[in-house]
mmCIF file of C-alpha atoms and ligand atoms in Angstrom:
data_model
loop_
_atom_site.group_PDB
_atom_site.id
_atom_site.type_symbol
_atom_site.label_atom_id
_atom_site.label_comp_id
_atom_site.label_asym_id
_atom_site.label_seq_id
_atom_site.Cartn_x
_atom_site.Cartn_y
_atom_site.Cartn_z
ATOM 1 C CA UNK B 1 0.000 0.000 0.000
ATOM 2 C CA UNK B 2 1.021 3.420 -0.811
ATOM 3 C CA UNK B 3 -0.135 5.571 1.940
ATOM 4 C CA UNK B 4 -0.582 9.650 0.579
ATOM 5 C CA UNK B 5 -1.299 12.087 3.388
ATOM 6 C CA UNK B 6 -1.857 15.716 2.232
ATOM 7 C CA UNK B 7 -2.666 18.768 4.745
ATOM 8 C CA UNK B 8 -6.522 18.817 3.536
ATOM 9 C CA UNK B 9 -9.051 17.447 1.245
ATOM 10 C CA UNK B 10 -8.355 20.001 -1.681
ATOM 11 C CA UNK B 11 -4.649 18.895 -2.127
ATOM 12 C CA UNK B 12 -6.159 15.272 -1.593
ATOM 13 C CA UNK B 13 -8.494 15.385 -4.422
ATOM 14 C CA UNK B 14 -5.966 17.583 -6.336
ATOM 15 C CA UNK B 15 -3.673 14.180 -6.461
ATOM 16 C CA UNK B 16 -6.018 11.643 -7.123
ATOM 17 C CA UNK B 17 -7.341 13.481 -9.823
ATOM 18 C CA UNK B 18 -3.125 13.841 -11.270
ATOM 19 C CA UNK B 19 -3.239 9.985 -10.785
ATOM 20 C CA UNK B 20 -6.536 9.305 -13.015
ATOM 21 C CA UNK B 21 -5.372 12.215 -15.898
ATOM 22 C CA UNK B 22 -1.842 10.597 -15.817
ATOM 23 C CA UNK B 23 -3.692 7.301 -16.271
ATOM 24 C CA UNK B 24 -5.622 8.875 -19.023
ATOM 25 C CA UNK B 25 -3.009 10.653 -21.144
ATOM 26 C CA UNK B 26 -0.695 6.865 -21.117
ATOM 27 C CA UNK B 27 -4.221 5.311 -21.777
ATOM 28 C CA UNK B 28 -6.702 7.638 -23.641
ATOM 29 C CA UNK B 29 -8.943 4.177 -23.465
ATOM 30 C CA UNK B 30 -8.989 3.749 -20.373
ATOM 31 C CA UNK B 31 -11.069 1.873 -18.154
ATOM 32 C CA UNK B 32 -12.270 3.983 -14.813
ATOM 33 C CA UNK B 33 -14.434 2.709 -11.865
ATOM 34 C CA UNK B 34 -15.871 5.022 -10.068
ATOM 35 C CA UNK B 35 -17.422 5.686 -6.662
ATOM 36 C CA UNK B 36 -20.155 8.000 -5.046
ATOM 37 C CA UNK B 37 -20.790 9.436 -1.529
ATOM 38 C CA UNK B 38 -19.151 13.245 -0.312
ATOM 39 C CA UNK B 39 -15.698 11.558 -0.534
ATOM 40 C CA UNK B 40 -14.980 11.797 -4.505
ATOM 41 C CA UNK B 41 -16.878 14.867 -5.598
ATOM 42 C CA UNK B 42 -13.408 17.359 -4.929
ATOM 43 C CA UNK B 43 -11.747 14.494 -7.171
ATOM 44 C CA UNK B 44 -14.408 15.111 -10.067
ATOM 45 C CA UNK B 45 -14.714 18.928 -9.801
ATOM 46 C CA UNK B 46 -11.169 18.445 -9.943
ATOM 47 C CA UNK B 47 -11.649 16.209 -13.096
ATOM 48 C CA UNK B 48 -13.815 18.507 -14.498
ATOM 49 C CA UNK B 49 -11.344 21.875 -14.603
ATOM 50 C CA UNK B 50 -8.866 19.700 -16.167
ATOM 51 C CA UNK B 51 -11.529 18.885 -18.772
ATOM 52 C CA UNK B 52 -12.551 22.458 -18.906
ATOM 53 C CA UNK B 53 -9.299 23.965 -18.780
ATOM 54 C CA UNK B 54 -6.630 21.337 -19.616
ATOM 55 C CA UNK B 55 -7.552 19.660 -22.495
ATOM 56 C CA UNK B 56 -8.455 15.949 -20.482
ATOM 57 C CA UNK B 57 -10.072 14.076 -23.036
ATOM 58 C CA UNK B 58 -12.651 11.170 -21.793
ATOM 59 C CA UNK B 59 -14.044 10.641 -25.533
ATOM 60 C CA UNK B 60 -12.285 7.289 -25.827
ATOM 61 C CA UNK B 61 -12.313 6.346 -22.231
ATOM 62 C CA UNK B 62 -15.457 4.144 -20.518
ATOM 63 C CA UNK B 63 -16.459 3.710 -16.705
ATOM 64 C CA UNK B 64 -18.004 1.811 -14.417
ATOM 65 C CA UNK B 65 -19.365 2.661 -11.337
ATOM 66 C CA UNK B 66 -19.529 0.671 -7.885
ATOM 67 C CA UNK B 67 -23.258 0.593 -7.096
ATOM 68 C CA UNK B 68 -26.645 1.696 -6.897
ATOM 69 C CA UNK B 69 -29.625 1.069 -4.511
ATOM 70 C CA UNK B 70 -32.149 -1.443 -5.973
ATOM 71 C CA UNK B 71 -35.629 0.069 -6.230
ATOM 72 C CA UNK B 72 -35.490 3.515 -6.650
ATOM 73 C CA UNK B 73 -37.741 5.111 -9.544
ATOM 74 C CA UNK B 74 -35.985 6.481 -12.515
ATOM 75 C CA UNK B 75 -34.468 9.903 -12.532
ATOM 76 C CA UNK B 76 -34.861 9.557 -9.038
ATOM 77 C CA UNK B 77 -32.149 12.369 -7.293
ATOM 78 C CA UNK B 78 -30.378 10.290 -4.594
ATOM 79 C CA UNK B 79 -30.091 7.332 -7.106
ATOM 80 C CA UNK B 80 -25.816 7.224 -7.953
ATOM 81 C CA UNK B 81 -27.179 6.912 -11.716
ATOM 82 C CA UNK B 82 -28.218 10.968 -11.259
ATOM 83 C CA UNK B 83 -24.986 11.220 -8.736
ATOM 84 C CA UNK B 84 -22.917 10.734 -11.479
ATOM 85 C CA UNK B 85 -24.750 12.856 -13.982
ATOM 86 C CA UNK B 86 -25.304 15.598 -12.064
ATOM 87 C CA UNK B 87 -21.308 15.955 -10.713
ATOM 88 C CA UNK B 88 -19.256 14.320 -13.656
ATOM 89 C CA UNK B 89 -20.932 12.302 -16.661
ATOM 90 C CA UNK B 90 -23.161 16.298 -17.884
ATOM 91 C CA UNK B 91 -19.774 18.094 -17.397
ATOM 92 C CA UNK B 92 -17.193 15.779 -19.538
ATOM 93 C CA UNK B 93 -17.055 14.339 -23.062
ATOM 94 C CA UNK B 94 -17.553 10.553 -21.663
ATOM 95 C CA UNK B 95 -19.613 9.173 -24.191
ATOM 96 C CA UNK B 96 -22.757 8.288 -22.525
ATOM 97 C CA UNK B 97 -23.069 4.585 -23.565
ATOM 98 C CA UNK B 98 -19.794 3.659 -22.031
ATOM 99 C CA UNK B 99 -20.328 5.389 -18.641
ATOM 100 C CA UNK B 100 -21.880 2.429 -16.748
ATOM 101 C CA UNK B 101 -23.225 1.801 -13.487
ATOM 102 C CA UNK B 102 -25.617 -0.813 -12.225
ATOM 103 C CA UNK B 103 -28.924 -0.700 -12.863
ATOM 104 C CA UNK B 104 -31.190 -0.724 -9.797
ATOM 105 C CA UNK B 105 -34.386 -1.288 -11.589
ATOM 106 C CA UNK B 106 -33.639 -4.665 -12.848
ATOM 107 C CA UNK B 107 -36.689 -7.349 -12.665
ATOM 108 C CA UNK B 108 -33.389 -9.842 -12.641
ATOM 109 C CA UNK B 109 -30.768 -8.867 -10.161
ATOM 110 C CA UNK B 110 -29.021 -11.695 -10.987
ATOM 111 C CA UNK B 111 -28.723 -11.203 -14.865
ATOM 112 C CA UNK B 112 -27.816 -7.954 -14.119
ATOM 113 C CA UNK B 113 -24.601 -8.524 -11.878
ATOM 114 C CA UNK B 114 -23.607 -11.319 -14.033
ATOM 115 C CA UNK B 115 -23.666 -8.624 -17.356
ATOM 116 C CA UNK B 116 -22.331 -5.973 -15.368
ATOM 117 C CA UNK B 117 -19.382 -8.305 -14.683
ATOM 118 C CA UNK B 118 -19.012 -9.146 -18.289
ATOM 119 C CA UNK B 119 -19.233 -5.786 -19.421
ATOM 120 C CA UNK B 120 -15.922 -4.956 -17.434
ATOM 121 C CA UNK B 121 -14.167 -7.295 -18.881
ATOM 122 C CA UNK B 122 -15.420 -6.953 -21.812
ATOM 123 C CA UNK B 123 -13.845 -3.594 -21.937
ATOM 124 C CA UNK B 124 -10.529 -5.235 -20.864
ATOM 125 C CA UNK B 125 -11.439 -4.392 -17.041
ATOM 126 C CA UNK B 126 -10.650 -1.150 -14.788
ATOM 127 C CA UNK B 127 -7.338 0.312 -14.885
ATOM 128 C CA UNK B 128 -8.289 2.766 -12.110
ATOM 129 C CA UNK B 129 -10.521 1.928 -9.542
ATOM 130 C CA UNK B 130 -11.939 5.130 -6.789
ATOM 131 C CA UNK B 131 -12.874 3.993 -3.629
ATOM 132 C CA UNK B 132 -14.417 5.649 -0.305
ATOM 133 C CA UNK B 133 -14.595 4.154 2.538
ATOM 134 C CA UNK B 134 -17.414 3.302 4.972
ATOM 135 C CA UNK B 135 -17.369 3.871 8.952
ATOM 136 C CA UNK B 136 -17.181 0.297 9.152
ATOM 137 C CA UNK B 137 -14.778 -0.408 6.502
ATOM 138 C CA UNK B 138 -16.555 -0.990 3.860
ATOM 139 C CA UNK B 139 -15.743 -0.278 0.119
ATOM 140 C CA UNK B 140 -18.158 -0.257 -2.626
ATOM 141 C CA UNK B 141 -20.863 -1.365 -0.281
ATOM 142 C CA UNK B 142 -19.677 -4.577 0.744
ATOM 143 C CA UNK B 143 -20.465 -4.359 4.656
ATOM 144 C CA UNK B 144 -18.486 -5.862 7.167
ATOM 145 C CA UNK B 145 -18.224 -9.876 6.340
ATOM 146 C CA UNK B 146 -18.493 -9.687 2.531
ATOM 147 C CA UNK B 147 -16.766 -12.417 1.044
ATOM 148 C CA UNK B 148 -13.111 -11.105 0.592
ATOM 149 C CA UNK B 149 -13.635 -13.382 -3.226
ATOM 150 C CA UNK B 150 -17.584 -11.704 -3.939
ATOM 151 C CA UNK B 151 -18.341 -10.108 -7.530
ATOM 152 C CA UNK B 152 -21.051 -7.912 -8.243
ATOM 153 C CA UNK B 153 -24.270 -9.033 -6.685
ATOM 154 C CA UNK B 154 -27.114 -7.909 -3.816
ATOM 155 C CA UNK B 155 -26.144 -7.141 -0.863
ATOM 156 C CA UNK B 156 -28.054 -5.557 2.144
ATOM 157 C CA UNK B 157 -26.993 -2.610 4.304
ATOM 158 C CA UNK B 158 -26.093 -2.135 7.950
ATOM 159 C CA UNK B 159 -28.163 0.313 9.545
ATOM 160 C CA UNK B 160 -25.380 1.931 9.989
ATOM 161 C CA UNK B 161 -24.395 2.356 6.557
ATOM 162 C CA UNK B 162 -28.310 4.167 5.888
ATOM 163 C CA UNK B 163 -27.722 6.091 8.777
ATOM 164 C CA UNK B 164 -24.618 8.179 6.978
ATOM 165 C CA UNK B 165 -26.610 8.056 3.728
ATOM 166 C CA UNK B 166 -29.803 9.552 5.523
ATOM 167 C CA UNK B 167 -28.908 13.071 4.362
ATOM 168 C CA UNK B 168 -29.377 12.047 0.155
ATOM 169 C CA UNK B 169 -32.929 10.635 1.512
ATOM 170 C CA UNK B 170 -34.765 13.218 3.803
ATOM 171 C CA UNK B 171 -34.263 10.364 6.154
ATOM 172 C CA UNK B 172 -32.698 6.951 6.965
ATOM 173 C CA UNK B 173 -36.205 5.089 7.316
ATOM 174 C CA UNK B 174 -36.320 5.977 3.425
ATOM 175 C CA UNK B 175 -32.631 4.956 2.401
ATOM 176 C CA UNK B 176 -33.233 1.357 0.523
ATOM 177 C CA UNK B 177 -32.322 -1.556 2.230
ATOM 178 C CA UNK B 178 -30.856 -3.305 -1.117
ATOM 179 C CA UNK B 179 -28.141 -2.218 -3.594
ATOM 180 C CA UNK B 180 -26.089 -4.203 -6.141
ATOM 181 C CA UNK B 181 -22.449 -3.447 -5.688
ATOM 182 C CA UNK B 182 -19.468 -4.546 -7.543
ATOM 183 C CA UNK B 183 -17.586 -7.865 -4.994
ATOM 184 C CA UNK B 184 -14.431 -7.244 -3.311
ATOM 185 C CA UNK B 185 -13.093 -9.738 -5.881
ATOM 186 C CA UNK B 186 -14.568 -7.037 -8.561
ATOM 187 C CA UNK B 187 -12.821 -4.466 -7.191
ATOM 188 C CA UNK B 188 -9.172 -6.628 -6.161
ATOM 189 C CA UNK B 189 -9.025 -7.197 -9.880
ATOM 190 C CA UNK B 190 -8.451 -3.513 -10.771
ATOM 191 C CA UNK B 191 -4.994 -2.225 -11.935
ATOM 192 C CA UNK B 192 -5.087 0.048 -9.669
ATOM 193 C CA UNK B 193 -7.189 1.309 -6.649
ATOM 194 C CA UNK B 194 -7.376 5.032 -5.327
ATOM 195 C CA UNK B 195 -9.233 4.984 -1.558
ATOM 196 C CA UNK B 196 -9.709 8.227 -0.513
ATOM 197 C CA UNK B 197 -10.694 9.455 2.839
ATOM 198 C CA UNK B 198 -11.151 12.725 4.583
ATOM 199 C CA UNK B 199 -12.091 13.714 7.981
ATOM 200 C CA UNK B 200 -12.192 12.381 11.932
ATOM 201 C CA UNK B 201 -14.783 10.067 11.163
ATOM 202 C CA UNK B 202 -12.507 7.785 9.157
ATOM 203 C CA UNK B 203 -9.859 7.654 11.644
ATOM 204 C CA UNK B 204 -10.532 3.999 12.718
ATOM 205 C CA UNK B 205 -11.430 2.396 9.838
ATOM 206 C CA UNK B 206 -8.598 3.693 8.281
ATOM 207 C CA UNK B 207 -5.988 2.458 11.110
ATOM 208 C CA UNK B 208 -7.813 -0.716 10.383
ATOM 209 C CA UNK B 209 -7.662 -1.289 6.755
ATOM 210 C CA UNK B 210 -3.541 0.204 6.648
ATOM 211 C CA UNK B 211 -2.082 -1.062 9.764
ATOM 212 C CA UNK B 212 -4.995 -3.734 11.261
ATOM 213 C CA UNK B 213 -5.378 -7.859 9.979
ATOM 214 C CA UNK B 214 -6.511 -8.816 6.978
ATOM 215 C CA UNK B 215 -10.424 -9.498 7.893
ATOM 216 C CA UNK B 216 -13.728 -9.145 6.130
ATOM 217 C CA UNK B 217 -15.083 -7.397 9.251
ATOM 218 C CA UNK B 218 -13.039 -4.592 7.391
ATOM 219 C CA UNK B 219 -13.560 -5.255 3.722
ATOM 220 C CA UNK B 220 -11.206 -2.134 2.771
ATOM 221 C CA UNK B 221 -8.089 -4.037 4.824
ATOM 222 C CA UNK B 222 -8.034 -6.697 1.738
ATOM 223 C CA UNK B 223 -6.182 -3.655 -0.034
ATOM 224 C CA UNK B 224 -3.033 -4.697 1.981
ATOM 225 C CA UNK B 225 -2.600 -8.068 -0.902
ATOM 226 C CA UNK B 226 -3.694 -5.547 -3.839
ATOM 227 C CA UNK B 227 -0.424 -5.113 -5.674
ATOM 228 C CA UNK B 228 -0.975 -0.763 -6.162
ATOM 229 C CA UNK B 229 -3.389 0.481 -3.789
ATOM 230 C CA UNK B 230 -2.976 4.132 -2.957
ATOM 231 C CA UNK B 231 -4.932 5.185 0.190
ATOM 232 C CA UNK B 232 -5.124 8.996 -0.267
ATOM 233 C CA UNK B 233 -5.938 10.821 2.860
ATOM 234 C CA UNK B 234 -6.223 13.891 4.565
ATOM 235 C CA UNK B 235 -4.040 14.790 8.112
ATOM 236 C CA UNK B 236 -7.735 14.245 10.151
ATOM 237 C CA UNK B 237 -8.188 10.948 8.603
ATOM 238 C CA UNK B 238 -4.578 9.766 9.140
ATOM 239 C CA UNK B 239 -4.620 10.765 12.843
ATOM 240 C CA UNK B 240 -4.512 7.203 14.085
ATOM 241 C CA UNK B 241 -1.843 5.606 11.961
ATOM 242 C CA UNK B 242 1.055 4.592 13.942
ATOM 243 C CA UNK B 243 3.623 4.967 11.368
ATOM 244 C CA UNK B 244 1.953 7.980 9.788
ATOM 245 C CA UNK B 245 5.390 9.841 9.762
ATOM 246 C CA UNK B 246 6.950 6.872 7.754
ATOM 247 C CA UNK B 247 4.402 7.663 4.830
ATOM 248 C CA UNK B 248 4.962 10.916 4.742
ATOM 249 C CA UNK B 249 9.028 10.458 4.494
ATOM 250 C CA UNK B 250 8.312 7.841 2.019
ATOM 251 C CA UNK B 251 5.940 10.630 -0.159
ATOM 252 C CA UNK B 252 8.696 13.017 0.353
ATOM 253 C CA UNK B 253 11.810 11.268 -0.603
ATOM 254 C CA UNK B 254 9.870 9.777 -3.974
ATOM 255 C CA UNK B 255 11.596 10.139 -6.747
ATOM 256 C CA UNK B 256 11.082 12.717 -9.749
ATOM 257 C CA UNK B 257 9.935 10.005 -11.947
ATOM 258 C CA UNK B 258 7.344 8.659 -9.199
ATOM 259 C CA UNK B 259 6.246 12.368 -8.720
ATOM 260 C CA UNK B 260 2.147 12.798 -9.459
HETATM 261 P P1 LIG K 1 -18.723 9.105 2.069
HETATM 262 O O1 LIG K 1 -19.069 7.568 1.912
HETATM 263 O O2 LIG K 1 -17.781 9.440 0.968
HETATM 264 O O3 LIG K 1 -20.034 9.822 1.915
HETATM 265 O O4 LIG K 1 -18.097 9.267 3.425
HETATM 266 C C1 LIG K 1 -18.018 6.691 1.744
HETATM 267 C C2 LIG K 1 -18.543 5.279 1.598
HETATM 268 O O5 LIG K 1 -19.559 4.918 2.202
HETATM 269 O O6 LIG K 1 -17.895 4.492 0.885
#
């Protein structure tokens, strides 16, 4: 694991969003997977001034996002489907048909994860995968005691997890209980993962994905046997790392053709 901690958010999301153009200019075709939540949304307005203002050209690239509750109607505004529309897909040149995520509407959940799976790699499967994570550790939204080895599929959420998703719903007694979310063995097969976090809340799950066991009560700690996982974070969110000051000598000292 590469562990990245920057003084706030801004310069945070300012790097990841280096790492995904970088990714883009070797790879105009590449393959991006994509997460929603408060997390990501400095990485895509910084993702869209780069578009705006720098020339970053999605037109031949294609993307995939995590999840998506099951059941919500159409169009409706805490679905990730309008997430993703409303802060990146409307202000880029992604071509519509290739900027995926699940569909929550599906009569057959099942058909749908298994396409959804074949879709990625059909497209020769994510080079750059975003990640958040949950209170509880969770990525994508495989809760605590996901199968470290599950692919996209149903999964139900913790009460906590529609608790800190209330504020998209007027309420957590209206959050869905069911999504579809890509499996941990989805998400393990990406070239590259980018888990961002920000703030005091994700002080412990973050201690316990870098420096904790290998456990699927904390789905994000499976990052540890992912061969380039970057775990991006701000100082709050790094507070309880033990060998934070080893990261940041290890950022420091990296050399100019490492540099982001
Ligand atoms: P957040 O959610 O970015 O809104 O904190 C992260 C997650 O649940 O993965």
């Amino acid at each position: 694991m590469e562990v990245i901690i920057q003084p706030g958010p801004d310069d945070a999301s300012a790097l990841a969003a280096r790492i995904v153009a970088q990714r883009i200019a070797q790879k105009p075709h590449a393959v991006l997977g994509l997460a929603t939540g408060r997390t990501p949304l400095g990485l895509y307005e910084e993702l869209v001034r780069l578009h705006r203002e720098e020339g970053l050209d999605f037109d031949r690239a294609s993307s995939f996002n995590l999840d998506e509750y099951v059941g919500l109607a159409p169009g409706h505004p805490a679905s990730y489907r309008a997430f993703m529309e409303e802060h990146l897909f409307s202000k880029i040149n992604i071509p519509p048909e290739r900027a995926h995520v699940p569909s929550g509407r599906t009569e057959d959940i099942p058909s749908e994860c298994d396409a959804y799976e074949k879709k990625i790699a059909a497209a020769g499967g994510i080079d750059v995968q975003v990640l958040g994570i949950g209170v509880e550790g969770h990525i994508g939204f495989n809760e605590p005691t996901s199968s470290l080895a599950s692919r996209t599929r149903i999964k139900t959420l913790t009460d906590e997890t529609r608790q800190e998703n209330a504020a998209f719903f007027g309420g957590a007694e209206k959050v869905p209980h069911h999504v579809i979310t890509m499996g941990i063995g989805t998400i393990m097969e990406s070239r590259t993962c980018l888990l961002l976090a920000f703030g005091k809340k994700k002080v412990e799950p973050i201690a316990r994905t870098v420096e904790g066991p290998i456990t699927a009560m904390v789905p994000a700690s499976i990052l540890q046997m992912h061969p380039d996982a970057k775990i991006i974070l701000d100082e709050e969110a790094a507070a309880g790392l033990s060998r934070r000051d080893y990261y940041k000598m290890v950022y420091r000292g990296k050399p100019d053709w490492q540099q982001y």
